[in-house]
Tab-separated table of C-alpha atoms and ligand atoms in Angstrom:
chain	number	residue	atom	x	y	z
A	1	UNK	CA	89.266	-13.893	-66.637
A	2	UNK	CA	90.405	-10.975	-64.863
A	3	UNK	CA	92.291	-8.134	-65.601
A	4	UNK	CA	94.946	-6.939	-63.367
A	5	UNK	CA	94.165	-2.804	-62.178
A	6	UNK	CA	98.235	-1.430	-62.003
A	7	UNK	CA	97.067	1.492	-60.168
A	8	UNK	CA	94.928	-0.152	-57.403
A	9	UNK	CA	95.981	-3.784	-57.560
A	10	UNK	CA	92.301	-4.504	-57.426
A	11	UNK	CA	91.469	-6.903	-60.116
A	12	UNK	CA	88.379	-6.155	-62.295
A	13	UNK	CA	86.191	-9.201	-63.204
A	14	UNK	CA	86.113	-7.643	-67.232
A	15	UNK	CA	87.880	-8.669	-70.045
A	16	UNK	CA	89.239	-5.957	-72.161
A	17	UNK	CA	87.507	-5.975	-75.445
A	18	UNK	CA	89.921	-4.381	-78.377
A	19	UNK	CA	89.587	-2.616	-81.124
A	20	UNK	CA	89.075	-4.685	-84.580
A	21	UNK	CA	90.728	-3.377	-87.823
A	22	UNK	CA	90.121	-5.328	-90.682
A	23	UNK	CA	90.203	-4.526	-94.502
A	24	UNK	CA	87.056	-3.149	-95.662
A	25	UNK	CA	84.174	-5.881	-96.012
A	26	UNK	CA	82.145	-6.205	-99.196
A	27	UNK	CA	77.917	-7.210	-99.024
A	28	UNK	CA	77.416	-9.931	-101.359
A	29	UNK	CA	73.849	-10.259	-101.535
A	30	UNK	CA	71.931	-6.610	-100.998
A	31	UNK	CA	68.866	-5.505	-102.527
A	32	UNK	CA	68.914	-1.199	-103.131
A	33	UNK	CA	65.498	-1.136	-104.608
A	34	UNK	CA	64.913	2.406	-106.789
A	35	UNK	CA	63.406	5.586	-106.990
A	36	UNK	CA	62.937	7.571	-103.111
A	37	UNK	CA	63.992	4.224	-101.275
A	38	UNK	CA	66.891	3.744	-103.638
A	39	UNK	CA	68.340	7.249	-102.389
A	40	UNK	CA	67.256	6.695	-98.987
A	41	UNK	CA	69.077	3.290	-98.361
A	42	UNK	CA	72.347	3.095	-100.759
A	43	UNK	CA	74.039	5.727	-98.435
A	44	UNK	CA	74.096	3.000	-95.479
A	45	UNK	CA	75.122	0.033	-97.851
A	46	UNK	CA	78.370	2.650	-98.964
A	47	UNK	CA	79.178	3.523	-95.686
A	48	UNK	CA	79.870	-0.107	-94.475
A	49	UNK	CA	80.841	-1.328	-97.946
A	50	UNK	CA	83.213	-1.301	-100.522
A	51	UNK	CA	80.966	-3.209	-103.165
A	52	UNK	CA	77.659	-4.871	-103.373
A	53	UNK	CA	76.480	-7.914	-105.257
A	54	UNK	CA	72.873	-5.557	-106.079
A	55	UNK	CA	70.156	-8.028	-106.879
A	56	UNK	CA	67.816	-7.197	-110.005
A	57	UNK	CA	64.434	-8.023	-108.708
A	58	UNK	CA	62.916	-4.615	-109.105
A	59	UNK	CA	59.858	-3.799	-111.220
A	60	UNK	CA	60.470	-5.037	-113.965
A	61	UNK	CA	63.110	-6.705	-113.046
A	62	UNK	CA	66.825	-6.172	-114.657
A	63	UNK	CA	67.079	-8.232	-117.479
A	64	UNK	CA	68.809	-6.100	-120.134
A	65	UNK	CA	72.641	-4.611	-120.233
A	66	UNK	CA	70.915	-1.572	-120.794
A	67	UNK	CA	68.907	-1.313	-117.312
A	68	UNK	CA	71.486	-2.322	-115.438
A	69	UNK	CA	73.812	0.119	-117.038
A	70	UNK	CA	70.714	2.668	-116.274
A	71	UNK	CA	70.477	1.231	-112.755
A	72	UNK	CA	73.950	1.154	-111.860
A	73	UNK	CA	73.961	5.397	-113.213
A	74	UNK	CA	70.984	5.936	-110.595
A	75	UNK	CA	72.972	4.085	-107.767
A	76	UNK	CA	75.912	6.275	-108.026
A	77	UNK	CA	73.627	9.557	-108.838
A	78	UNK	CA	72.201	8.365	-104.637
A	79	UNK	CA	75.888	8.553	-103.551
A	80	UNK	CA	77.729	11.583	-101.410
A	81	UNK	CA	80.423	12.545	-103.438
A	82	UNK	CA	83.335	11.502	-100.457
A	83	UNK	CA	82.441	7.878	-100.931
A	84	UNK	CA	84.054	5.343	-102.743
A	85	UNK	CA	81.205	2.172	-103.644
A	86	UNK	CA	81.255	-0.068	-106.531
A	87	UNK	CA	77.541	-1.621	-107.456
A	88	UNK	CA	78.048	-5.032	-108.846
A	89	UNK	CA	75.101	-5.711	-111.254
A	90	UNK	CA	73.520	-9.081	-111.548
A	91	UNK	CA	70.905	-10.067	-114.385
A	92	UNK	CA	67.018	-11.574	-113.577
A	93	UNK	CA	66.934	-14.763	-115.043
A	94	UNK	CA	63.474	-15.221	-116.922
A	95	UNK	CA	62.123	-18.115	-118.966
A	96	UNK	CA	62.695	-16.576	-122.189
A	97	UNK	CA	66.192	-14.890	-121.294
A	98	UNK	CA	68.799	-14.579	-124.304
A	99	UNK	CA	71.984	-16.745	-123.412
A	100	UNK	CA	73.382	-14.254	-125.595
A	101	UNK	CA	72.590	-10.991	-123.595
A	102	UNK	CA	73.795	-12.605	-120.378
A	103	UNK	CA	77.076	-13.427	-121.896
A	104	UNK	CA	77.842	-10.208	-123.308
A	105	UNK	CA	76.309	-8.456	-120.225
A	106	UNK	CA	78.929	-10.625	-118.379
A	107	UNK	CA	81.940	-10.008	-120.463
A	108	UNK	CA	81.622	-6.018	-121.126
A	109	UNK	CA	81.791	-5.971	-117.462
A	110	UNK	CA	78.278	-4.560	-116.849
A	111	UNK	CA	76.809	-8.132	-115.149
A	112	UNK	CA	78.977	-9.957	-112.577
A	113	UNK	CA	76.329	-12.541	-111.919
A	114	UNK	CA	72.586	-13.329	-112.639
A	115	UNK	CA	70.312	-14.263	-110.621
A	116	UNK	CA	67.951	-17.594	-110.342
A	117	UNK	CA	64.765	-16.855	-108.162
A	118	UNK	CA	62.262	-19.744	-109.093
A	119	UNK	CA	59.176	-18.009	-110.194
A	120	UNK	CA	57.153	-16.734	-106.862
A	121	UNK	CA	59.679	-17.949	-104.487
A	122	UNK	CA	59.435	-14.113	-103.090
A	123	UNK	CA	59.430	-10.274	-103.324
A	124	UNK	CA	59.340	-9.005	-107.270
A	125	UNK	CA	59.646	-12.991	-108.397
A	126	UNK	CA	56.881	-13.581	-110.578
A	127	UNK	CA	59.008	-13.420	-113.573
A	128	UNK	CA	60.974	-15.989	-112.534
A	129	UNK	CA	62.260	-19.338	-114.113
A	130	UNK	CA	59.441	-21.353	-113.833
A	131	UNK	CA	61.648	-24.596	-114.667
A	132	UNK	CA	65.118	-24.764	-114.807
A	133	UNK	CA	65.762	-26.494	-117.917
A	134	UNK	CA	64.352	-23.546	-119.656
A	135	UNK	CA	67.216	-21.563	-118.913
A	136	UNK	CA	69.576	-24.469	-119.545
A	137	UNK	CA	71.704	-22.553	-122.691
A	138	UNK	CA	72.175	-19.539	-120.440
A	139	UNK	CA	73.939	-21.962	-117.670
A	140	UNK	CA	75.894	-23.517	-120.709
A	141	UNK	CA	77.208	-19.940	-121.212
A	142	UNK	CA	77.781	-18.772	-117.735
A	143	UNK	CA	79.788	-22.162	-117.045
A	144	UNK	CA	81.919	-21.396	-120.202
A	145	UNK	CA	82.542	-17.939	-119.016
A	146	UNK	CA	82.929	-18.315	-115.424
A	147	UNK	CA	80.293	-16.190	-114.238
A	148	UNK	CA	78.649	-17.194	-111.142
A	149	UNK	CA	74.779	-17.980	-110.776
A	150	UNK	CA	73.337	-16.560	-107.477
A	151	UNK	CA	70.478	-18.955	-106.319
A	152	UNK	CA	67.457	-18.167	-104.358
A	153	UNK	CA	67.159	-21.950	-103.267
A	154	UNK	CA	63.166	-22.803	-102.337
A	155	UNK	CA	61.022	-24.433	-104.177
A	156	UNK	CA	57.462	-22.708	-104.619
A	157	UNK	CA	55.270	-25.635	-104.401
A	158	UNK	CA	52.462	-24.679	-101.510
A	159	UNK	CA	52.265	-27.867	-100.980
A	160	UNK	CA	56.034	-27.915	-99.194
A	161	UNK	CA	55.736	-26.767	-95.739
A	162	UNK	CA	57.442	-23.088	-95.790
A	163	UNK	CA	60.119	-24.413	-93.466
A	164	UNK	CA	61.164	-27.434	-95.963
A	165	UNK	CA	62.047	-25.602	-99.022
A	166	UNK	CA	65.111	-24.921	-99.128
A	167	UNK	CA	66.061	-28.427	-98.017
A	168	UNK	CA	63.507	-29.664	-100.830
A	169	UNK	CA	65.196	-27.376	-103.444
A	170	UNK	CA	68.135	-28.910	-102.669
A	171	UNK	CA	66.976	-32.415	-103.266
A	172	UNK	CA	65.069	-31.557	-106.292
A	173	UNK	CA	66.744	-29.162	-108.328
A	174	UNK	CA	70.428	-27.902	-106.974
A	175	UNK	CA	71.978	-31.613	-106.885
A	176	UNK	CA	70.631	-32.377	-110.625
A	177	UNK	CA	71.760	-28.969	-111.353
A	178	UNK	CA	75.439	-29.473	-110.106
A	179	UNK	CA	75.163	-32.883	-111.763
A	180	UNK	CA	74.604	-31.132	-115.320
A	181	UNK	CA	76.762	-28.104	-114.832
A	182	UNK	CA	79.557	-29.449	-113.140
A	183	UNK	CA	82.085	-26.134	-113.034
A	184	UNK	CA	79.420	-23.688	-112.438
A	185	UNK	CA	80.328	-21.194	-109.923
A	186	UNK	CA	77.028	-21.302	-107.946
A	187	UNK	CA	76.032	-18.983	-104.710
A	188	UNK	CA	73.765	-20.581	-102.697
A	189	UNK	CA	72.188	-17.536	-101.551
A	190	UNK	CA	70.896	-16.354	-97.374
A	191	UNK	CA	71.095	-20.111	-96.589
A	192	UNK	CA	69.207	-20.854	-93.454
A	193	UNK	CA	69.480	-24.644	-92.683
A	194	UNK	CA	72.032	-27.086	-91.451
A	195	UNK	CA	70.953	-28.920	-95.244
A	196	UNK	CA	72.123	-26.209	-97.111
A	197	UNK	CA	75.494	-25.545	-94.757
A	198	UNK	CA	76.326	-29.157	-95.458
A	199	UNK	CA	75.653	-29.677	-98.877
A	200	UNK	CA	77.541	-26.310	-99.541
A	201	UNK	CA	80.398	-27.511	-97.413
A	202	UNK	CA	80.833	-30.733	-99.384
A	203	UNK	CA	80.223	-29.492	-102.765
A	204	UNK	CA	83.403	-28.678	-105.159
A	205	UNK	CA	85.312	-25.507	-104.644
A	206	UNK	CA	82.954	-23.981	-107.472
A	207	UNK	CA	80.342	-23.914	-104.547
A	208	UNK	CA	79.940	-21.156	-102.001
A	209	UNK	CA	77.408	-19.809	-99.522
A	210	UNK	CA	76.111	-15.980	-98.291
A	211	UNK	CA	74.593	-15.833	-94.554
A	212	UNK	CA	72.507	-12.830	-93.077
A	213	UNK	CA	73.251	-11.489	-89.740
A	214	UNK	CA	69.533	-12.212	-89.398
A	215	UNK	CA	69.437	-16.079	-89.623
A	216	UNK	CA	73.004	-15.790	-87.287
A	217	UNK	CA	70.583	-13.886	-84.605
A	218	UNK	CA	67.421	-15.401	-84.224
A	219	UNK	CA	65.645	-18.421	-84.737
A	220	UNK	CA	61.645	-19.242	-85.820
A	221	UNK	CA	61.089	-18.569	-81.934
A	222	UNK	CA	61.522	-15.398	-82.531
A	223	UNK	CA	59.282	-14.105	-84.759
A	224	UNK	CA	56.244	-15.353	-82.653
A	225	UNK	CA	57.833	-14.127	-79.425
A	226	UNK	CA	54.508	-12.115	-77.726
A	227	UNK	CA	52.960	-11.802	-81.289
A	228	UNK	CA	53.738	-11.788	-84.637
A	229	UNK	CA	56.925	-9.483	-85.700
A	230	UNK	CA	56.444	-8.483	-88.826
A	231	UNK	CA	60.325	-6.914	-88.879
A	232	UNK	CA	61.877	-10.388	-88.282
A	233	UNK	CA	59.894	-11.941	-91.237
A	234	UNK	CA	61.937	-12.425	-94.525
A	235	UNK	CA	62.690	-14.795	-97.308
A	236	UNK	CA	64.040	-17.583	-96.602
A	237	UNK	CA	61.802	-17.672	-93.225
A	238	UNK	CA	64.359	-18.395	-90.170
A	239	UNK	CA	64.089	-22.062	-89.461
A	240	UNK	CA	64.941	-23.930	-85.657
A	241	UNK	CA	67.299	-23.000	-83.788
A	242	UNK	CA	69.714	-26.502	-84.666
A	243	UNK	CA	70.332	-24.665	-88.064
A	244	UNK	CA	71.025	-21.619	-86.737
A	245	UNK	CA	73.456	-22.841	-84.898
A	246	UNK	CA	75.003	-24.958	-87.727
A	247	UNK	CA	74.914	-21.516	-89.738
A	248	UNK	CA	77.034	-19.957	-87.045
A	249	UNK	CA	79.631	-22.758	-87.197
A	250	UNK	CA	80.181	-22.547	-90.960
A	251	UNK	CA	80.218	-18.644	-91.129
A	252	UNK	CA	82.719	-18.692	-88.378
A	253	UNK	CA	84.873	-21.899	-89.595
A	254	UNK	CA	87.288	-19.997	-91.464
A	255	UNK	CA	86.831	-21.846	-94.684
A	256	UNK	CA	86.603	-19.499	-98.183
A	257	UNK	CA	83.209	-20.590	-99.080
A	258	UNK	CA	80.695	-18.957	-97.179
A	259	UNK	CA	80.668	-15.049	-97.027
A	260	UNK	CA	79.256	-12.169	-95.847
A	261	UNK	CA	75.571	-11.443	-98.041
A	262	UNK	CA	73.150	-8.602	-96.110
A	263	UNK	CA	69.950	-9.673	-98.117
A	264	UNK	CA	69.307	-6.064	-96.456
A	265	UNK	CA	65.888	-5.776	-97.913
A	266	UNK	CA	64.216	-2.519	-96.858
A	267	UNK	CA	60.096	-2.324	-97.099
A	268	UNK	CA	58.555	0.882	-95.209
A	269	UNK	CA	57.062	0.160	-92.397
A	270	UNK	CA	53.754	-0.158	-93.127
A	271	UNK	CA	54.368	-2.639	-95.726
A	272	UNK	CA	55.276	-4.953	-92.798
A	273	UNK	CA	52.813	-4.184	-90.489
A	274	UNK	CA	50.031	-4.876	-92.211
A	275	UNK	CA	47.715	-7.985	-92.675
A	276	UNK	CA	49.623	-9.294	-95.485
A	277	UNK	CA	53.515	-8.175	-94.844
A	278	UNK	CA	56.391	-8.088	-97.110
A	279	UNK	CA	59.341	-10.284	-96.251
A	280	UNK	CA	62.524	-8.612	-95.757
A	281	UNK	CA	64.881	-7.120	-93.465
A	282	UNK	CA	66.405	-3.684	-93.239
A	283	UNK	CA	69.961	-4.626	-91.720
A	284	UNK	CA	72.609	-2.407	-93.825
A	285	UNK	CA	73.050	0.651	-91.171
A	286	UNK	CA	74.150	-1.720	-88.291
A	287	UNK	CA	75.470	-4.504	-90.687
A	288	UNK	CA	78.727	-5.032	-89.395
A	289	UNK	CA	77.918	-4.015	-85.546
A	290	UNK	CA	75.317	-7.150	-86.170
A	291	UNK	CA	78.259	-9.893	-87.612
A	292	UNK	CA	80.462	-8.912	-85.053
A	293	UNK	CA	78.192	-9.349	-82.180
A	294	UNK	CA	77.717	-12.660	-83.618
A	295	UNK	CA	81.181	-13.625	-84.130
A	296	UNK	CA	82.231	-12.380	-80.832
A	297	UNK	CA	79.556	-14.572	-78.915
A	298	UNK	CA	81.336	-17.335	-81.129
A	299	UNK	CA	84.889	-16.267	-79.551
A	300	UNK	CA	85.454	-16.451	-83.741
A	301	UNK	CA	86.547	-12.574	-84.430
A	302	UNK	CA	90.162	-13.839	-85.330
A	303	UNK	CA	87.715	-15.349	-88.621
A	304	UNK	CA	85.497	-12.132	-88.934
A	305	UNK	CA	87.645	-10.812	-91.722
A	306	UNK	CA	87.534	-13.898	-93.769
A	307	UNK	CA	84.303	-14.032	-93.753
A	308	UNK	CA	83.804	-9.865	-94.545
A	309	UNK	CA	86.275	-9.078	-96.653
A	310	UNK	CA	87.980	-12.101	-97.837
A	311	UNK	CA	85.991	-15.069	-98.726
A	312	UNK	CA	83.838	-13.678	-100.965
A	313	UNK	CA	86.658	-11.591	-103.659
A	314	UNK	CA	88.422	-14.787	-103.330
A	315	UNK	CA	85.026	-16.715	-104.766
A	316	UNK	CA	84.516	-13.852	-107.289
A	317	UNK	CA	87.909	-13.722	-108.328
A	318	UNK	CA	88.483	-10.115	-107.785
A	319	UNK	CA	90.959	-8.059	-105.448
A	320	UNK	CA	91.058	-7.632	-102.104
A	321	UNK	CA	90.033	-3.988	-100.444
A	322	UNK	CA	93.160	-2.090	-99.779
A	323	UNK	CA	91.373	0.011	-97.585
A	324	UNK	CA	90.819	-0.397	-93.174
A	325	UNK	CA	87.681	-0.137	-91.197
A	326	UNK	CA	87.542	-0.114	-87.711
A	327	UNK	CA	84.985	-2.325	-85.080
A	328	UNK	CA	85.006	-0.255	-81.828
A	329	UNK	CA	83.888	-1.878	-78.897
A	330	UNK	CA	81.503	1.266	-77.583
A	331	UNK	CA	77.755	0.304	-77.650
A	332	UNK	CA	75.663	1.294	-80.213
A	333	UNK	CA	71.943	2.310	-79.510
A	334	UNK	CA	69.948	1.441	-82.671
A	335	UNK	CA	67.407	3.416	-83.289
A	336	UNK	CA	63.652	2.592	-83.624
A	337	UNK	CA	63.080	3.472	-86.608
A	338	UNK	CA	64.941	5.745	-89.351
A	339	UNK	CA	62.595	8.274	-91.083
A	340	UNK	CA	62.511	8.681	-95.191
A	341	UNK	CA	61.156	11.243	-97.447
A	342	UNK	CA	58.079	8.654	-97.965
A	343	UNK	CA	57.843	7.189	-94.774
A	344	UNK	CA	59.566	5.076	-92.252
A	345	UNK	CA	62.321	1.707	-92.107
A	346	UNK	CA	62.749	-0.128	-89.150
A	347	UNK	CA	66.456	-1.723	-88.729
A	348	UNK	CA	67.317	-4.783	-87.572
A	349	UNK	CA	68.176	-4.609	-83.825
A	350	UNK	CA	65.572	-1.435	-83.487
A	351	UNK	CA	65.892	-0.822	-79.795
A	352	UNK	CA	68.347	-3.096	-79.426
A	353	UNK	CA	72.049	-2.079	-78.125
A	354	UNK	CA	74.759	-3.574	-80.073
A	355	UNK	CA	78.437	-4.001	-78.251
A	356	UNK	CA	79.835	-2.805	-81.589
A	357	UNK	CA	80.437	0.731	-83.634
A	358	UNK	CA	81.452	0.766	-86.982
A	359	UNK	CA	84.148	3.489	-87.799
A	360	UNK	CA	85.015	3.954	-91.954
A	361	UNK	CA	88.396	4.652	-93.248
A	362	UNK	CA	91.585	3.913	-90.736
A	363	UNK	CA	94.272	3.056	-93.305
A	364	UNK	CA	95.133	1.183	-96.008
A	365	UNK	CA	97.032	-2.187	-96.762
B	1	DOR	O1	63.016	-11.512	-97.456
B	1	DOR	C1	63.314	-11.316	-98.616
B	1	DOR	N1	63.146	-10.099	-99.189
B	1	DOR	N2	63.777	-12.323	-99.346
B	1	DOR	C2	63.993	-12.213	-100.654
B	1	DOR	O2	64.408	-13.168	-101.242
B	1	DOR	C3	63.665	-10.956	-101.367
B	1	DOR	C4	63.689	-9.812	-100.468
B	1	DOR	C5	63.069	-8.585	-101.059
B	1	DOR	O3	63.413	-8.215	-102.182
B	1	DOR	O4	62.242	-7.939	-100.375
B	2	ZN	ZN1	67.713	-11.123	-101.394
């Protein structure tokens, strides 16, 4: 389409790309780790977000209303004083968790959610539910008191192929679970398959959905693309490129149940290139450059909003951001890597040039 020059009368072949204001997103799914990398990566989460969903798997885990009261204290101790954040806790699910602690946790206000990883299924897991009818009276409670479960949906068992597990898990333990628990609000968490999209899609309104800007990028392609790339490996592992595109039609569809969730999940450097990497990606400091890129590729930015800043209070049942951000459309270089006190992160995108820049604070509602 061209665009009409007044002073010239020569037409340029560009369409004008505008700014995008939108109320302030929120990252449903975002792991802030502790200690040095704690301080190092909350700033970026703040910056871009207004709250975060902060997942417990750190070692030990959070399983207590006192650590995450403890944990929450050191998140906003790693803040600059001119921003406004709010860490939502969630509570590690564990074999032997009191449906009693959750509960309370849940209605003093300290958890918001807990978390299921099966045991193993990835980073800081191993104290995980090792079968789900263990932790069967602590689902009783949290479908009694609303609270949602957040689901890392794989099964473990090696003998799975890597790249059927979350399909698997859905066949062999999400459906029975929805069967039993009927009104449990339920996050399917980082789904990466056209399975999970689906069964998410067709589930009661009780069911919802986060997606990375990772699995909206790249496919399995692209982690063997001239060698292994250690920075594009994470759990769930991207799958074929058929569910990535099925992931870009639901995030862009417009409908209230699937959200924006980072999974930013920062390991230094040499943690991932190494013989034996961590999975996880460091995406919070271009977040919302990343979804945009993908949304505009999908001509879907009208839906960008519901997905960032919508959807997801909606599925929590809390308010809206009053607050505007901006989405410039001046490119952003991305840096190769971003230097910490103990060492090094590579973002997502390192190298790359994004067609977005984020810009904090423009207004309010
Ligand atoms: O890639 C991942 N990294 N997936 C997870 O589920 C956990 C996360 C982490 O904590 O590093
Ligand atoms: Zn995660």
């Amino acid at each position: 389409m061209g665009q009409q020059n007044s002073e010239n009368g020569v037409s340029s072949s560009k369409t004008e790309r505008s700014a995008l204001t939108l109320r302030r997103p929120d990252d449903w799914h975002t792991h802030l780790r502790s200690g040095d990398m704690l301080k190092a990566v909350t700033p970026y989460t703040a910056r871009q977000f207004a709250r975060a969903i902060v997942m417990p798997n750190l070692v030990p885990p959070i399983t207590t209303i006192a650590a995450a009261e403890e944990y929450r204290s050191k998140i906003l101790a790693a803040l600059p004083s001119d921003v406004d954040f709010t860490p939502l806790m969630t509570c590690y699910l564990a074999d032997s968790i009191a449906a009693a602690e959750v509960e309370k946790g849940h209605q003093e206000g300290v958890f918001t959610a807990a978390k299921l990883y099966p045991a193993n299924a990835t980073t800081n897991s191993s104290h995980g539910v090792t079968d789900i009818r263990l932790i069967y009276p602590v689902l009783e409670a949290m479908q009694r008191a609303g609270m949602p479960l957040l689901v890392h949906g794989e099964v473990t068992d090696h003998e799975v192929d890597i790249f059927d597990r979350e399909a698997v898990f859905i066949e062999r333990v999400l459906s029975g679970l929805l069967k039993d628990f009927p009104e449990l609000k339920l996050v399917f968490e980082h789904i990466t398959t056209a399975e999970a999209a689906a069964f998410v899609a067709e589930s009661g309104p009780n069911v919802a959905a986060t997606i990375t800007p990772h699995h909206l990028t790249f496919n399995r392609n692209a982690i063997f693309k001239g060698g292994i790339r250690p920075h594009l490996y994470c759990l769930p592992v991207a799958k074929r490129e058929k569910h990535r595109l099925a992931l870009r039609k639901a995030a862009t569809s417009g409908s209230t149940k699937f959200f924006l969730g980072t999974d930013t999940a920062p390991h230094e450097a040499r943690d991932k290139e190494t013989a034996c990497g961590c999975a996880g990606l460091f995406n919070a400091p271009y977040a919302m450059e990343s979804y945009a890129t993908v949304f505009e590729e999908e001509g879907a930015l009208d839906q960008l909003e519901m997905f960032a800043s919508v959807a997801g209070p909606t599925f929590y049942g809390l308010p809206l951001n009053e607050e505007q951000v901006t989405l410039e459309p001046i490119e952003t270089k991305v840096p190769d890597y971003i230097d910490i006190p103990t060492g090094r992160l590579v973002p997502f995108h390192a190298g790359e040039k994004l067609k977005w820049r984020f810009k904090a604070g423009s207004g309010t509602y």
